[in-house]
PDB file of C-alpha atoms in Angstrom:
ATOM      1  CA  UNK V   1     124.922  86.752 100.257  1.00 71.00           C
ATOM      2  CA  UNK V   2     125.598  86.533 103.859  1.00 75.00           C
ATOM      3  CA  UNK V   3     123.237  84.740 106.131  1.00 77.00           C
ATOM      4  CA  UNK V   4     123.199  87.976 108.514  1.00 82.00           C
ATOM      5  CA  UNK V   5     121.616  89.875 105.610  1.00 85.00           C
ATOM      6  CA  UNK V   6     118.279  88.020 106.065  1.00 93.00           C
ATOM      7  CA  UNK V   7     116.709  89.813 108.662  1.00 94.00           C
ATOM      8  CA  UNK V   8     112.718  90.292 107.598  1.00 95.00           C
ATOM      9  CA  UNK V   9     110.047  87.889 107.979  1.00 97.00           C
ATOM     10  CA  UNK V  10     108.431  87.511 104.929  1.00 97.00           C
ATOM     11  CA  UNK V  11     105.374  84.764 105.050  1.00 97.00           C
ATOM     12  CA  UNK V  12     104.835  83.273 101.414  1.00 97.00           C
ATOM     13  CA  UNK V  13     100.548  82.628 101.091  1.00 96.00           C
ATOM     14  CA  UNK V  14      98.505  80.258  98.509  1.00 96.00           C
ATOM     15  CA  UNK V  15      95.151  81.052  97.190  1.00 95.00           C
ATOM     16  CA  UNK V  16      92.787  78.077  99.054  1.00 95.00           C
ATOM     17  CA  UNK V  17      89.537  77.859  97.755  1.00 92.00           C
ATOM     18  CA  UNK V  18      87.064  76.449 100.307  1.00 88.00           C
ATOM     19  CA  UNK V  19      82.826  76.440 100.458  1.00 88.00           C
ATOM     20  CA  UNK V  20      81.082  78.804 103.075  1.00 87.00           C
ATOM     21  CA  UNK V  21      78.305  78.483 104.970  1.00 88.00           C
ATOM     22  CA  UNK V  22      75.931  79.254 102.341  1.00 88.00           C
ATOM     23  CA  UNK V  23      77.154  76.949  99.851  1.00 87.00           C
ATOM     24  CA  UNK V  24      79.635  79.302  97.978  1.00 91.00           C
ATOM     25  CA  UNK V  25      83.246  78.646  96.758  1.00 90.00           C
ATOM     26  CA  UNK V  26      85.152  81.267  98.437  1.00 91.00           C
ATOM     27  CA  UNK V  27      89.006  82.207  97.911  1.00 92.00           C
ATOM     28  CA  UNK V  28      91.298  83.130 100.711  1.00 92.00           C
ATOM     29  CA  UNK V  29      94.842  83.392 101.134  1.00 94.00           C
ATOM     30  CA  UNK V  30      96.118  81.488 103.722  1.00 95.00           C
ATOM     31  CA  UNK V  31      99.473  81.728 105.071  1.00 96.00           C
ATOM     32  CA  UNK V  32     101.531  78.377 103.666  1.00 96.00           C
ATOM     33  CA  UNK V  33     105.092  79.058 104.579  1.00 96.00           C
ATOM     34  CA  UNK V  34     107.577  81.771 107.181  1.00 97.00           C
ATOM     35  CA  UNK V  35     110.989  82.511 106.417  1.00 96.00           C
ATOM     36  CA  UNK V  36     113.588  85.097 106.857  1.00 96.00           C
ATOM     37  CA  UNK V  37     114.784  87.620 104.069  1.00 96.00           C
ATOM     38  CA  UNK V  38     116.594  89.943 102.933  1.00 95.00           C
ATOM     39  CA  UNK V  39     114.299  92.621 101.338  1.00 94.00           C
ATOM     40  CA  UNK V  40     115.858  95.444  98.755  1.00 91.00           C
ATOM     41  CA  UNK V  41     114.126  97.694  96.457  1.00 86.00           C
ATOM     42  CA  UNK V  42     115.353  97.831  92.783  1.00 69.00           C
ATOM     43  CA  UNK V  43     118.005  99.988  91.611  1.00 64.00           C
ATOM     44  CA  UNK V  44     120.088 100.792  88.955  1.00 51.00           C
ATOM     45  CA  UNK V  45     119.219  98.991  85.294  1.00 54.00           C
ATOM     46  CA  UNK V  46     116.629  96.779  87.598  1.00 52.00           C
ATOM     47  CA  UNK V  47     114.397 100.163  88.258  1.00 49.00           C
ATOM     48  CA  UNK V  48     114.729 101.058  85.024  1.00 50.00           C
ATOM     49  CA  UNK V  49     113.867  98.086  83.349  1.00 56.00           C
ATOM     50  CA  UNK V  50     110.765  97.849  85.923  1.00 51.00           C
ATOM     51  CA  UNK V  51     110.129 101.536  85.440  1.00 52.00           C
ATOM     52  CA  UNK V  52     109.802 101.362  81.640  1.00 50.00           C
ATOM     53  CA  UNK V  53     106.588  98.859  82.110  1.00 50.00           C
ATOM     54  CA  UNK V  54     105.142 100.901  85.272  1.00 53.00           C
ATOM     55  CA  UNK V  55     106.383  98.441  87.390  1.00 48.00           C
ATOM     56  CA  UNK V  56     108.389 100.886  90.143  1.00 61.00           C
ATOM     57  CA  UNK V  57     106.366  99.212  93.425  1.00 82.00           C
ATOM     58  CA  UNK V  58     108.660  95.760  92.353  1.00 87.00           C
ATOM     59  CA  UNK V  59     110.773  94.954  95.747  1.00 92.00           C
ATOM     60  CA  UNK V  60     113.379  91.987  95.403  1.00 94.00           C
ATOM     61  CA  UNK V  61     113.397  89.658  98.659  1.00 96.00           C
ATOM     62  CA  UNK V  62     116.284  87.151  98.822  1.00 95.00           C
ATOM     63  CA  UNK V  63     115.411  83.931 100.518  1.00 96.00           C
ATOM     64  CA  UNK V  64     117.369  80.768 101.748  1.00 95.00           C
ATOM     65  CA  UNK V  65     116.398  77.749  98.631  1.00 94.00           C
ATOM     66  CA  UNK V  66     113.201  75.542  99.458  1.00 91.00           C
ATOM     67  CA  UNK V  67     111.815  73.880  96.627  1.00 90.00           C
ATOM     68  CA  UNK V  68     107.992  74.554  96.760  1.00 90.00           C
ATOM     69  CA  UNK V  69     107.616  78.199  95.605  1.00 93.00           C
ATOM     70  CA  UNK V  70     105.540  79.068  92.581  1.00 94.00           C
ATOM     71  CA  UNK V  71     104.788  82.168  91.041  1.00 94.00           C
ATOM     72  CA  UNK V  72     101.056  81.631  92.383  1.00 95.00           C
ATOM     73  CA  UNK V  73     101.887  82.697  95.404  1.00 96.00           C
ATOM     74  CA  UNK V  74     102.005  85.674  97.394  1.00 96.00           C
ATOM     75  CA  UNK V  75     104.478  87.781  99.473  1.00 97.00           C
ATOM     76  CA  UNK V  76     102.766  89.587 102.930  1.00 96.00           C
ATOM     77  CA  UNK V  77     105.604  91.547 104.510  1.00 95.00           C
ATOM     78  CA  UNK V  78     105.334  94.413 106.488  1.00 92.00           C
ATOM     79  CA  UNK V  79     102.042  94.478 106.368  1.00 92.00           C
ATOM     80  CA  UNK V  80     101.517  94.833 102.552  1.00 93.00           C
ATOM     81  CA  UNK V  81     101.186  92.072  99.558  1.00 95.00           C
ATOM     82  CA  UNK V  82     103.010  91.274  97.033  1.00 95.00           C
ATOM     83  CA  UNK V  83     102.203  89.152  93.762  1.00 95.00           C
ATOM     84  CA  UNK V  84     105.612  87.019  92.751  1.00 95.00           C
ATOM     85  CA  UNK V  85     106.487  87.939  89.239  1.00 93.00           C
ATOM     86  CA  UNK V  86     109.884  86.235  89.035  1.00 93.00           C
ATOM     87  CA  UNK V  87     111.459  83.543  90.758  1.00 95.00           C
ATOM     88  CA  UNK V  88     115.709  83.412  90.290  1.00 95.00           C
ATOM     89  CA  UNK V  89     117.958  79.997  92.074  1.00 94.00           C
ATOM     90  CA  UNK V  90     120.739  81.998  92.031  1.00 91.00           C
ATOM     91  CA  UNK V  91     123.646  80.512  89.910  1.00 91.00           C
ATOM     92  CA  UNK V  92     121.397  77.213  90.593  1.00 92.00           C
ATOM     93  CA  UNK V  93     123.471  76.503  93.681  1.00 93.00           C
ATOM     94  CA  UNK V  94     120.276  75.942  95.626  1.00 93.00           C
ATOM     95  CA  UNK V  95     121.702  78.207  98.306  1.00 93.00           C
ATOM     96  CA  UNK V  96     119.062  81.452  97.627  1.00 94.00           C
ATOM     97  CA  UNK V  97     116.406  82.077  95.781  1.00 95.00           C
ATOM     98  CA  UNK V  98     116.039  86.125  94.487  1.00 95.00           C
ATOM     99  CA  UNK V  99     112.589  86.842  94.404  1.00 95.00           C
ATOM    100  CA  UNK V 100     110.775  89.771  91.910  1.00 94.00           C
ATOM    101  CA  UNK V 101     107.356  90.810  93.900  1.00 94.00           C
ATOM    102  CA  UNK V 102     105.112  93.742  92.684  1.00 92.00           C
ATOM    103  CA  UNK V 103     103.089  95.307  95.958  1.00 91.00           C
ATOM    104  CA  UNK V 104      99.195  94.595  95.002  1.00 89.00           C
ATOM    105  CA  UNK V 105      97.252  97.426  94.900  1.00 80.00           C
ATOM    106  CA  UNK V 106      94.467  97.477  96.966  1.00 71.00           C
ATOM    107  CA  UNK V 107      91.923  99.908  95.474  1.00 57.00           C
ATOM    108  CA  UNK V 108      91.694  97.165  92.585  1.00 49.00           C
TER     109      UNK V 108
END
């Protein structure tokens, strides 16, 4: 992977619970870290594999290696979410990290 192929910002989010006004635990997803990316939908046996579990909204983004992702985070990018179903340290060179994201549907 070339370093000129990561041109999207992608921001990764955590879920943060915190109380409201009225007392309540309340979820949000607050924005935890920016980076650039290199964003590709599947193809070939990847789409298939993903399409034989009704998984064909799965993107891959390809990130420079930082140590703190988790698979309970979240993807926003281009102005949709994505849930992180695989995380990949490719050849675990810590160089890039391939990332499997499905886009969250937002009807529920």
């Amino acid at each position: 992977m070339k370093i000129g192929n990561l041109k999207y910002r992608i921001t990764f989010q955590i879920l943060v619970a915190t109380t409201n006004e009225n007392g309540f635990d309340v979820e949000t997803w607050v924005d935890h870290k920016i980076v650039w990316a290199a964003v590709s939908n599947l193809n070939g046996r990847e789409y298939f594999a993903a399409a034989a579990v009704q998984a064909e909204k799965t993107v891959k983004f390809t990130v420079r290696f930082f140590k703190d992702i988790t698979e309970s985070m979240r993807i926003s990018f281009d102005g949709k979410q994505y849930n992180i179903t695989a995380i990949d340290n490719i050849k675990y060179a810590n160089k890039f990290i391939e990332i499997k994201a499905m886009e969250v549907d937002i009807s529920g």
